Amino acid sequence: MSNLMLHCGAEAIDRNGLAEVMPGDAMGARHFPVPYIDYVEQVAENLKFAGYQINDELFGVDKDGGKFFGLMEIAPAIEGEYLPAGEYGLTVGLRGSYDQSLARGLAIGSRVFVCDNLAFSGEVTFKTRQTLRIQERLPEMIENAVGQLIDLSMIQENRFDAYKNTEFKPRWGDAAITECVRRGIVNPSQVGKVIAEWDTPSHDEHGEHGFSVWRYHNAVTEAIKPANGRAAVLPNQERTIKLTSFLDDVVGL
């Protein structure tokens, strides 16, 4: 996961370092920030209890520690349990802040191994404000999200199969690029990159199924990476949720 970027301006940090980044004074009577490390360990414990192991993880904070981002790449811990396809894996994206700029959030998506593209869907995601009752809400929200992982694995497998097996003629892809700009998935400055990836994918695997929805999906996720080529959790999390919704409609899911 060393090729993944958490967010512009975030400094990579491990769990030990994260444990040292503690909240300062509350910013008001209703502000109750949970330490980042407590949040991460709650998620990790629920993943373990649900039968998943964390194969890799990456965390980051901004310069003053006010914002936090994280990624966990996960897989079933028991041999024989349902596994994602070998070309992609399940990824948990985490976020939060001490300065009230971000709600605590969790989203589950996929990482395409060949290119490190991240793609999130809307099936499992939550955000919650850091008020006095966050310690009551957060454990149940995490537990409910993690509890949906097996179902999500199957949904994602079916989704990607449908993307690969649905033809998307070249002109349809051209029209879809305009729709992605309209929906805020792609910035106008990224249109040229989408077109280039749509016409001639950088990775042969993206074109194996011809002009398909899978090819288009990867053209867009490749194009919205930062210029250094590393996948960012934010704002790509929100963008790829919109992309998934759009393409699910295209293939009839």
PDB file of C-alpha atoms in Angstrom:
ATOM      1  CA  MET A   1       0.000   0.000   0.000  1.00  0.00           C
ATOM      2  CA  SER A   2       3.003   2.265  -0.138  1.00  0.00           C
ATOM      3  CA  ASN A   3       1.742   3.629  -3.465  1.00  0.00           C
ATOM      4  CA  LEU A   4      -1.445   4.988  -1.931  1.00  0.00           C
ATOM      5  CA  MET A   5      -1.790   8.611  -0.921  1.00  0.00           C
ATOM      6  CA  LEU A   6      -4.200   9.430   1.874  1.00  0.00           C
ATOM      7  CA  HIS A   7      -4.850  13.088   1.171  1.00  0.00           C
ATOM      8  CA  CYS A   8      -3.036  16.133  -0.138  1.00  0.00           C
ATOM      9  CA  GLY A   9      -0.811  17.461   2.657  1.00  0.00           C
ATOM     10  CA  ALA A  10      -1.158  14.424   4.934  1.00  0.00           C
ATOM     11  CA  GLU A  11       1.990  13.029   6.564  1.00  0.00           C
ATOM     12  CA  ALA A  12       2.223   9.234   6.734  1.00  0.00           C
ATOM     13  CA  ILE A  13       2.284   7.783  10.240  1.00  0.00           C
ATOM     14  CA  ASP A  14       2.035   4.312  11.826  1.00  0.00           C
ATOM     15  CA  ARG A  15      -0.179   3.239  14.721  1.00  0.00           C
ATOM     16  CA  ASN A  16       2.463   4.018  17.342  1.00  0.00           C
ATOM     17  CA  GLY A  17       2.814   7.519  16.004  1.00  0.00           C
ATOM     18  CA  LEU A  18      -0.941   7.886  15.739  1.00  0.00           C
ATOM     19  CA  ALA A  19      -1.265   7.035  19.433  1.00  0.00           C
ATOM     20  CA  GLU A  20       0.795  10.117  20.235  1.00  0.00           C
ATOM     21  CA  VAL A  21      -1.520  12.471  18.351  1.00  0.00           C
ATOM     22  CA  MET A  22      -4.055  13.244  21.061  1.00  0.00           C
ATOM     23  CA  PRO A  23      -6.915  15.766  21.062  1.00  0.00           C
ATOM     24  CA  GLY A  24      -6.474  19.111  22.704  1.00  0.00           C
ATOM     25  CA  ASP A  25      -9.124  20.971  24.644  1.00  0.00           C
ATOM     26  CA  ALA A  26     -12.724  20.570  23.520  1.00  0.00           C
ATOM     27  CA  MET A  27     -13.886  23.251  21.096  1.00  0.00           C
ATOM     28  CA  GLY A  28     -17.182  23.893  22.828  1.00  0.00           C
ATOM     29  CA  ALA A  29     -19.541  22.243  25.284  1.00  0.00           C
ATOM     30  CA  ARG A  30     -20.768  19.633  22.775  1.00  0.00           C
ATOM     31  CA  HIS A  31     -17.397  18.809  21.233  1.00  0.00           C
ATOM     32  CA  PHE A  32     -15.979  15.424  22.292  1.00  0.00           C
ATOM     33  CA  PRO A  33     -13.210  14.201  19.960  1.00  0.00           C
ATOM     34  CA  VAL A  34     -12.319  10.515  20.306  1.00  0.00           C
ATOM     35  CA  PRO A  35      -8.533   9.886  20.024  1.00  0.00           C
ATOM     36  CA  TYR A  36      -7.620   8.701  16.553  1.00  0.00           C
ATOM     37  CA  ILE A  37      -5.929   5.587  17.896  1.00  0.00           C
ATOM     38  CA  ASP A  38      -9.077   4.589  19.826  1.00  0.00           C
ATOM     39  CA  TYR A  39     -11.123   4.867  16.641  1.00  0.00           C
ATOM     40  CA  VAL A  40      -8.630   2.808  14.610  1.00  0.00           C
ATOM     41  CA  GLU A  41      -8.444   0.089  17.247  1.00  0.00           C
ATOM     42  CA  GLN A  42     -12.226  -0.110  17.535  1.00  0.00           C
ATOM     43  CA  VAL A  43     -12.429  -0.722  13.797  1.00  0.00           C
ATOM     44  CA  ALA A  44      -9.552  -3.245  13.909  1.00  0.00           C
ATOM     45  CA  GLU A  45     -11.158  -5.180  16.784  1.00  0.00           C
ATOM     46  CA  ASN A  46     -14.472  -5.397  14.950  1.00  0.00           C
ATOM     47  CA  LEU A  47     -12.742  -6.591  11.798  1.00  0.00           C
ATOM     48  CA  LYS A  48     -10.961  -9.329  13.750  1.00  0.00           C
ATOM     49  CA  PHE A  49     -14.163 -10.388  15.490  1.00  0.00           C
ATOM     50  CA  ALA A  50     -15.901 -10.605  12.083  1.00  0.00           C
ATOM     51  CA  GLY A  51     -13.166 -12.941  10.774  1.00  0.00           C
ATOM     52  CA  TYR A  52     -11.046 -10.480   8.798  1.00  0.00           C
ATOM     53  CA  GLN A  53      -7.361  -9.766   8.991  1.00  0.00           C
ATOM     54  CA  ILE A  54      -5.623  -6.518   8.125  1.00  0.00           C
ATOM     55  CA  ASN A  55      -3.007  -7.261   5.469  1.00  0.00           C
ATOM     56  CA  ASP A  56      -1.718  -3.715   5.254  1.00  0.00           C
ATOM     57  CA  GLU A  57      -2.564  -0.306   6.644  1.00  0.00           C
ATOM     58  CA  LEU A  58      -1.580   3.303   6.161  1.00  0.00           C
ATOM     59  CA  PHE A  59      -2.468   6.353   8.234  1.00  0.00           C
ATOM     60  CA  GLY A  60      -1.800  10.029   7.907  1.00  0.00           C
ATOM     61  CA  VAL A  61      -2.387  13.304   9.714  1.00  0.00           C
ATOM     62  CA  ASP A  62      -2.043  16.881   8.553  1.00  0.00           C
ATOM     63  CA  LYS A  63       0.735  19.093   9.876  1.00  0.00           C
ATOM     64  CA  ASP A  64      -0.935  20.063  13.147  1.00  0.00           C
ATOM     65  CA  GLY A  65      -2.737  16.748  13.690  1.00  0.00           C
ATOM     66  CA  GLY A  66      -6.132  18.337  13.222  1.00  0.00           C
ATOM     67  CA  LYS A  67      -7.203  15.918  10.464  1.00  0.00           C
ATOM     68  CA  PHE A  68      -6.736  12.161  10.201  1.00  0.00           C
ATOM     69  CA  PHE A  69      -7.025   9.715   7.297  1.00  0.00           C
ATOM     70  CA  GLY A  70      -6.478   5.988   7.081  1.00  0.00           C
ATOM     71  CA  LEU A  71      -6.616   2.934   4.857  1.00  0.00           C
ATOM     72  CA  MET A  72      -6.786  -0.729   5.826  1.00  0.00           C
ATOM     73  CA  GLU A  73      -6.485  -3.465   3.230  1.00  0.00           C
ATOM     74  CA  ILE A  74      -8.369  -6.492   4.540  1.00  0.00           C
ATOM     75  CA  ALA A  75      -9.106 -10.130   3.703  1.00  0.00           C
ATOM     76  CA  PRO A  76     -10.876 -13.043   5.429  1.00  0.00           C
ATOM     77  CA  ALA A  77      -8.577 -14.616   8.033  1.00  0.00           C
ATOM     78  CA  ILE A  78      -9.938 -18.151   7.624  1.00  0.00           C
ATOM     79  CA  GLU A  79      -8.962 -20.189   4.572  1.00  0.00           C
ATOM     80  CA  GLY A  80     -12.013 -21.099   2.538  1.00  0.00           C
ATOM     81  CA  GLU A  81     -14.026 -18.037   3.507  1.00  0.00           C
ATOM     82  CA  TYR A  82     -15.328 -15.846   0.701  1.00  0.00           C
ATOM     83  CA  LEU A  83     -12.461 -13.955  -0.938  1.00  0.00           C
ATOM     84  CA  PRO A  84     -12.550 -11.058  -3.382  1.00  0.00           C
ATOM     85  CA  ALA A  85     -11.226 -11.668  -6.885  1.00  0.00           C
ATOM     86  CA  GLY A  86      -7.460 -11.839  -7.154  1.00  0.00           C
ATOM     87  CA  GLU A  87      -7.266  -8.596  -9.109  1.00  0.00           C
ATOM     88  CA  TYR A  88      -8.756  -6.440  -6.381  1.00  0.00           C
ATOM     89  CA  GLY A  89      -9.077  -6.383  -2.611  1.00  0.00           C
ATOM     90  CA  LEU A  90     -11.353  -4.875   0.001  1.00  0.00           C
ATOM     91  CA  THR A  91     -10.240  -1.604   1.541  1.00  0.00           C
ATOM     92  CA  VAL A  92     -11.542   0.315   4.550  1.00  0.00           C
ATOM     93  CA  GLY A  93     -11.193   4.079   4.419  1.00  0.00           C
ATOM     94  CA  LEU A  94     -11.223   6.045   7.692  1.00  0.00           C
ATOM     95  CA  ARG A  95     -11.367   9.766   8.370  1.00  0.00           C
ATOM     96  CA  GLY A  96     -11.834  12.196  11.230  1.00  0.00           C
ATOM     97  CA  SER A  97     -10.574  15.358  12.871  1.00  0.00           C
ATOM     98  CA  TYR A  98      -9.965  17.053  16.176  1.00  0.00           C
ATOM     99  CA  ASP A  99     -10.692  20.521  14.788  1.00  0.00           C
ATOM    100  CA  GLN A 100     -14.331  19.833  13.788  1.00  0.00           C
ATOM    101  CA  SER A 101     -13.520  20.078  10.067  1.00  0.00           C
ATOM    102  CA  LEU A 102     -14.365  16.410   9.395  1.00  0.00           C
ATOM    103  CA  ALA A 103     -16.938  14.074  10.923  1.00  0.00           C
ATOM    104  CA  ARG A 104     -15.711  10.618  11.935  1.00  0.00           C
ATOM    105  CA  GLY A 105     -16.343   8.442   8.920  1.00  0.00           C
ATOM    106  CA  LEU A 106     -15.845   4.961   7.537  1.00  0.00           C
ATOM    107  CA  ALA A 107     -16.312   3.658   4.004  1.00  0.00           C
ATOM    108  CA  ILE A 108     -15.577   0.282   2.463  1.00  0.00           C
ATOM    109  CA  GLY A 109     -14.482  -0.099  -1.129  1.00  0.00           C
ATOM    110  CA  SER A 110     -11.997  -1.820  -3.394  1.00  0.00           C
ATOM    111  CA  ARG A 111      -8.434  -1.397  -4.528  1.00  0.00           C
ATOM    112  CA  VAL A 112      -7.562  -2.582  -8.028  1.00  0.00           C
ATOM    113  CA  PHE A 113      -4.120  -4.130  -7.562  1.00  0.00           C
ATOM    114  CA  VAL A 114      -2.665  -3.575 -11.010  1.00  0.00           C
ATOM    115  CA  CYS A 115      -2.964   0.188 -10.789  1.00  0.00           C
ATOM    116  CA  ASP A 116      -3.702   0.943  -7.103  1.00  0.00           C
ATOM    117  CA  ASN A 117      -6.955   2.624  -8.106  1.00  0.00           C
ATOM    118  CA  LEU A 118      -9.428   3.006  -5.261  1.00  0.00           C
ATOM    119  CA  ALA A 119     -13.169   2.759  -5.775  1.00  0.00           C
ATOM    120  CA  PHE A 120     -15.790   3.122  -3.075  1.00  0.00           C
ATOM    121  CA  SER A 121     -19.491   2.347  -3.246  1.00  0.00           C
ATOM    122  CA  GLY A 122     -22.369   3.552  -1.142  1.00  0.00           C
ATOM    123  CA  GLU A 123     -23.376   0.214   0.412  1.00  0.00           C
ATOM    124  CA  VAL A 124     -21.289   0.636   3.569  1.00  0.00           C
ATOM    125  CA  THR A 125     -20.453   4.149   4.675  1.00  0.00           C
ATOM    126  CA  PHE A 126     -21.153   6.376   7.646  1.00  0.00           C
ATOM    127  CA  LYS A 127     -20.264   9.738   9.154  1.00  0.00           C
ATOM    128  CA  THR A 128     -20.959  10.932  12.669  1.00  0.00           C
ATOM    129  CA  ARG A 129     -20.285  14.180  14.475  1.00  0.00           C
ATOM    130  CA  GLN A 130     -18.032  14.219  17.515  1.00  0.00           C
ATOM    131  CA  THR A 131     -20.556  15.282  20.116  1.00  0.00           C
ATOM    132  CA  LEU A 132     -20.837  14.154  23.728  1.00  0.00           C
ATOM    133  CA  ARG A 133     -22.704  10.972  22.753  1.00  0.00           C
ATOM    134  CA  ILE A 134     -20.240   9.814  20.091  1.00  0.00           C
ATOM    135  CA  GLN A 135     -18.911   7.058  22.393  1.00  0.00           C
ATOM    136  CA  GLU A 136     -22.435   5.624  22.532  1.00  0.00           C
ATOM    137  CA  ARG A 137     -23.020   5.797  18.768  1.00  0.00           C
ATOM    138  CA  LEU A 138     -19.638   4.900  17.330  1.00  0.00           C
ATOM    139  CA  PRO A 139     -19.214   1.245  18.473  1.00  0.00           C
ATOM    140  CA  GLU A 140     -22.585   0.194  17.073  1.00  0.00           C
ATOM    141  CA  MET A 141     -21.997   2.066  13.801  1.00  0.00           C
ATOM    142  CA  ILE A 142     -18.618   0.375  13.330  1.00  0.00           C
ATOM    143  CA  GLU A 143     -20.053  -3.045  14.204  1.00  0.00           C
ATOM    144  CA  ASN A 144     -22.922  -2.632  11.726  1.00  0.00           C
ATOM    145  CA  ALA A 145     -20.574  -1.509   8.952  1.00  0.00           C
ATOM    146  CA  VAL A 146     -18.136  -4.384   9.452  1.00  0.00           C
ATOM    147  CA  GLY A 147     -21.016  -6.840   9.680  1.00  0.00           C
ATOM    148  CA  GLN A 148     -21.899  -6.084   6.067  1.00  0.00           C
ATOM    149  CA  LEU A 149     -18.481  -7.018   4.683  1.00  0.00           C
ATOM    150  CA  ILE A 150     -19.303 -10.503   3.391  1.00  0.00           C
ATOM    151  CA  ASP A 151     -22.397  -9.236   1.610  1.00  0.00           C
ATOM    152  CA  LEU A 152     -20.358  -6.368   0.198  1.00  0.00           C
ATOM    153  CA  SER A 153     -17.725  -8.785  -1.133  1.00  0.00           C
ATOM    154  CA  MET A 154     -20.403 -10.637  -3.070  1.00  0.00           C
ATOM    155  CA  ILE A 155     -21.988  -7.413  -4.304  1.00  0.00           C
ATOM    156  CA  GLN A 156     -18.619  -6.135  -5.476  1.00  0.00           C
ATOM    157  CA  GLU A 157     -17.813  -9.414  -7.235  1.00  0.00           C
ATOM    158  CA  ASN A 158     -21.142  -9.313  -9.075  1.00  0.00           C
ATOM    159  CA  ARG A 159     -20.684  -5.620  -9.850  1.00  0.00           C
ATOM    160  CA  PHE A 160     -17.263  -6.021 -11.428  1.00  0.00           C
ATOM    161  CA  ASP A 161     -18.410  -9.087 -13.397  1.00  0.00           C
ATOM    162  CA  ALA A 162     -21.281  -7.012 -14.779  1.00  0.00           C
ATOM    163  CA  TYR A 163     -18.918  -4.160 -15.646  1.00  0.00           C
ATOM    164  CA  LYS A 164     -16.613  -6.545 -17.536  1.00  0.00           C
ATOM    165  CA  ASN A 165     -19.434  -8.217 -19.433  1.00  0.00           C
ATOM    166  CA  THR A 166     -21.357  -5.102 -20.451  1.00  0.00           C
ATOM    167  CA  GLU A 167     -20.361  -3.543 -23.756  1.00  0.00           C
ATOM    168  CA  PHE A 168     -19.811   0.207 -23.733  1.00  0.00           C
ATOM    169  CA  LYS A 169     -19.276   1.304 -27.308  1.00  0.00           C
ATOM    170  CA  PRO A 170     -16.648   4.009 -27.913  1.00  0.00           C
ATOM    171  CA  ARG A 171     -19.216   6.756 -28.542  1.00  0.00           C
ATOM    172  CA  TRP A 172     -21.159   5.767 -25.448  1.00  0.00           C
ATOM    173  CA  GLY A 173     -17.991   6.222 -23.445  1.00  0.00           C
ATOM    174  CA  ASP A 174     -17.469   9.636 -24.998  1.00  0.00           C
ATOM    175  CA  ALA A 175     -20.972  10.685 -23.944  1.00  0.00           C
ATOM    176  CA  ALA A 176     -20.473   9.223 -20.458  1.00  0.00           C
ATOM    177  CA  ILE A 177     -17.435  11.465 -19.919  1.00  0.00           C
ATOM    178  CA  THR A 178     -19.692  14.508 -20.244  1.00  0.00           C
ATOM    179  CA  GLU A 179     -22.097  12.957 -17.750  1.00  0.00           C
ATOM    180  CA  CYS A 180     -19.251  12.377 -15.284  1.00  0.00           C
ATOM    181  CA  VAL A 181     -18.314  16.059 -15.478  1.00  0.00           C
ATOM    182  CA  ARG A 182     -21.952  17.005 -14.928  1.00  0.00           C
ATOM    183  CA  ARG A 183     -22.148  14.772 -11.833  1.00  0.00           C
ATOM    184  CA  GLY A 184     -18.920  16.102 -10.323  1.00  0.00           C
ATOM    185  CA  ILE A 185     -17.039  12.819 -10.767  1.00  0.00           C
ATOM    186  CA  VAL A 186     -14.456  14.253 -13.147  1.00  0.00           C
ATOM    187  CA  ASN A 187     -13.067  17.782 -13.259  1.00  0.00           C
ATOM    188  CA  PRO A 188     -12.926  19.464 -16.683  1.00  0.00           C
ATOM    189  CA  SER A 189      -9.129  19.433 -16.411  1.00  0.00           C
ATOM    190  CA  GLN A 190      -9.206  15.617 -16.148  1.00  0.00           C
ATOM    191  CA  VAL A 191     -11.293  14.993 -19.278  1.00  0.00           C
ATOM    192  CA  GLY A 192      -8.225  14.607 -21.493  1.00  0.00           C
ATOM    193  CA  LYS A 193      -6.833  11.897 -19.222  1.00  0.00           C
ATOM    194  CA  VAL A 194     -10.141   9.991 -19.189  1.00  0.00           C
ATOM    195  CA  ILE A 195     -10.253  10.099 -22.995  1.00  0.00           C
ATOM    196  CA  ALA A 196      -6.661   8.869 -23.251  1.00  0.00           C
ATOM    197  CA  GLU A 197      -7.299   5.987 -20.831  1.00  0.00           C
ATOM    198  CA  TRP A 198     -10.565   5.150 -22.577  1.00  0.00           C
ATOM    199  CA  ASP A 199      -8.915   5.059 -26.014  1.00  0.00           C
ATOM    200  CA  THR A 200      -5.682   3.341 -24.934  1.00  0.00           C
ATOM    201  CA  PRO A 201      -5.559   2.038 -21.334  1.00  0.00           C
ATOM    202  CA  SER A 202      -2.246   2.398 -19.504  1.00  0.00           C
ATOM    203  CA  HIS A 203      -2.733  -1.124 -18.133  1.00  0.00           C
ATOM    204  CA  ASP A 204      -3.499  -4.000 -20.527  1.00  0.00           C
ATOM    205  CA  GLU A 205      -5.808  -5.588 -17.947  1.00  0.00           C
ATOM    206  CA  HIS A 206      -8.229  -2.679 -18.253  1.00  0.00           C
ATOM    207  CA  GLY A 207      -8.756  -3.388 -21.955  1.00  0.00           C
ATOM    208  CA  GLU A 208      -9.009  -7.175 -21.806  1.00  0.00           C
ATOM    209  CA  HIS A 209     -12.797  -7.058 -22.142  1.00  0.00           C
ATOM    210  CA  GLY A 210     -12.801  -4.634 -25.065  1.00  0.00           C
ATOM    211  CA  PHE A 211     -14.850  -1.466 -24.844  1.00  0.00           C
ATOM    212  CA  SER A 212     -16.700  -2.336 -21.665  1.00  0.00           C
ATOM    213  CA  VAL A 213     -18.015  -0.618 -18.569  1.00  0.00           C
ATOM    214  CA  TRP A 214     -14.991  -2.095 -16.728  1.00  0.00           C
ATOM    215  CA  ARG A 215     -12.662  -0.304 -19.139  1.00  0.00           C
ATOM    216  CA  TYR A 216     -14.546   2.939 -18.593  1.00  0.00           C
ATOM    217  CA  HIS A 217     -14.556   2.505 -14.799  1.00  0.00           C
ATOM    218  CA  ASN A 218     -10.790   2.169 -14.777  1.00  0.00           C
ATOM    219  CA  ALA A 219     -10.320   5.046 -17.218  1.00  0.00           C
ATOM    220  CA  VAL A 220     -12.110   7.353 -14.807  1.00  0.00           C
ATOM    221  CA  THR A 221     -10.468   6.080 -11.612  1.00  0.00           C
ATOM    222  CA  GLU A 222      -7.055   6.309 -13.297  1.00  0.00           C
ATOM    223  CA  ALA A 223      -7.752   9.871 -14.408  1.00  0.00           C
ATOM    224  CA  ILE A 224      -8.835  11.199 -11.017  1.00  0.00           C
ATOM    225  CA  LYS A 225      -5.617  10.145  -9.311  1.00  0.00           C
ATOM    226  CA  PRO A 226      -3.320  12.989  -8.261  1.00  0.00           C
ATOM    227  CA  ALA A 227      -0.604  13.914 -10.753  1.00  0.00           C
ATOM    228  CA  ASN A 228       1.916  11.692  -8.948  1.00  0.00           C
ATOM    229  CA  GLY A 229      -0.173   8.649  -9.853  1.00  0.00           C
ATOM    230  CA  ARG A 230      -1.102   7.597  -6.299  1.00  0.00           C
ATOM    231  CA  ALA A 231      -4.693   6.995  -5.321  1.00  0.00           C
ATOM    232  CA  ALA A 232      -6.169   9.435  -2.805  1.00  0.00           C
ATOM    233  CA  VAL A 233      -8.879   8.564  -0.297  1.00  0.00           C
ATOM    234  CA  LEU A 234     -10.321  12.067  -0.303  1.00  0.00           C
ATOM    235  CA  PRO A 235     -11.893  13.489  -2.372  1.00  0.00           C
ATOM    236  CA  ASN A 236     -11.870  10.295  -4.457  1.00  0.00           C
ATOM    237  CA  GLN A 237     -14.071   8.496  -1.949  1.00  0.00           C
ATOM    238  CA  GLU A 238     -16.997  10.771  -2.714  1.00  0.00           C
ATOM    239  CA  ARG A 239     -16.267  10.807  -6.438  1.00  0.00           C
ATOM    240  CA  THR A 240     -16.048   7.044  -6.810  1.00  0.00           C
ATOM    241  CA  ILE A 241     -19.285   6.543  -4.874  1.00  0.00           C
ATOM    242  CA  LYS A 242     -20.944   8.753  -7.503  1.00  0.00           C
ATOM    243  CA  LEU A 243     -19.178   6.842 -10.290  1.00  0.00           C
ATOM    244  CA  THR A 244     -20.339   3.480  -8.933  1.00  0.00           C
ATOM    245  CA  SER A 245     -23.918   4.718  -8.717  1.00  0.00           C
ATOM    246  CA  PHE A 246     -23.778   5.931 -12.321  1.00  0.00           C
ATOM    247  CA  LEU A 247     -22.246   2.743 -13.731  1.00  0.00           C
ATOM    248  CA  ASP A 248     -24.577   0.499 -11.716  1.00  0.00           C
ATOM    249  CA  ASP A 249     -27.441   2.224 -13.527  1.00  0.00           C
ATOM    250  CA  VAL A 250     -25.679   1.628 -16.856  1.00  0.00           C
ATOM    251  CA  VAL A 251     -25.396  -2.136 -16.274  1.00  0.00           C
ATOM    252  CA  GLY A 252     -28.829  -2.434 -14.640  1.00  0.00           C
ATOM    253  CA  LEU A 253     -27.815  -3.214 -11.034  1.00  0.00           C
TER     254      LEU A 253
END
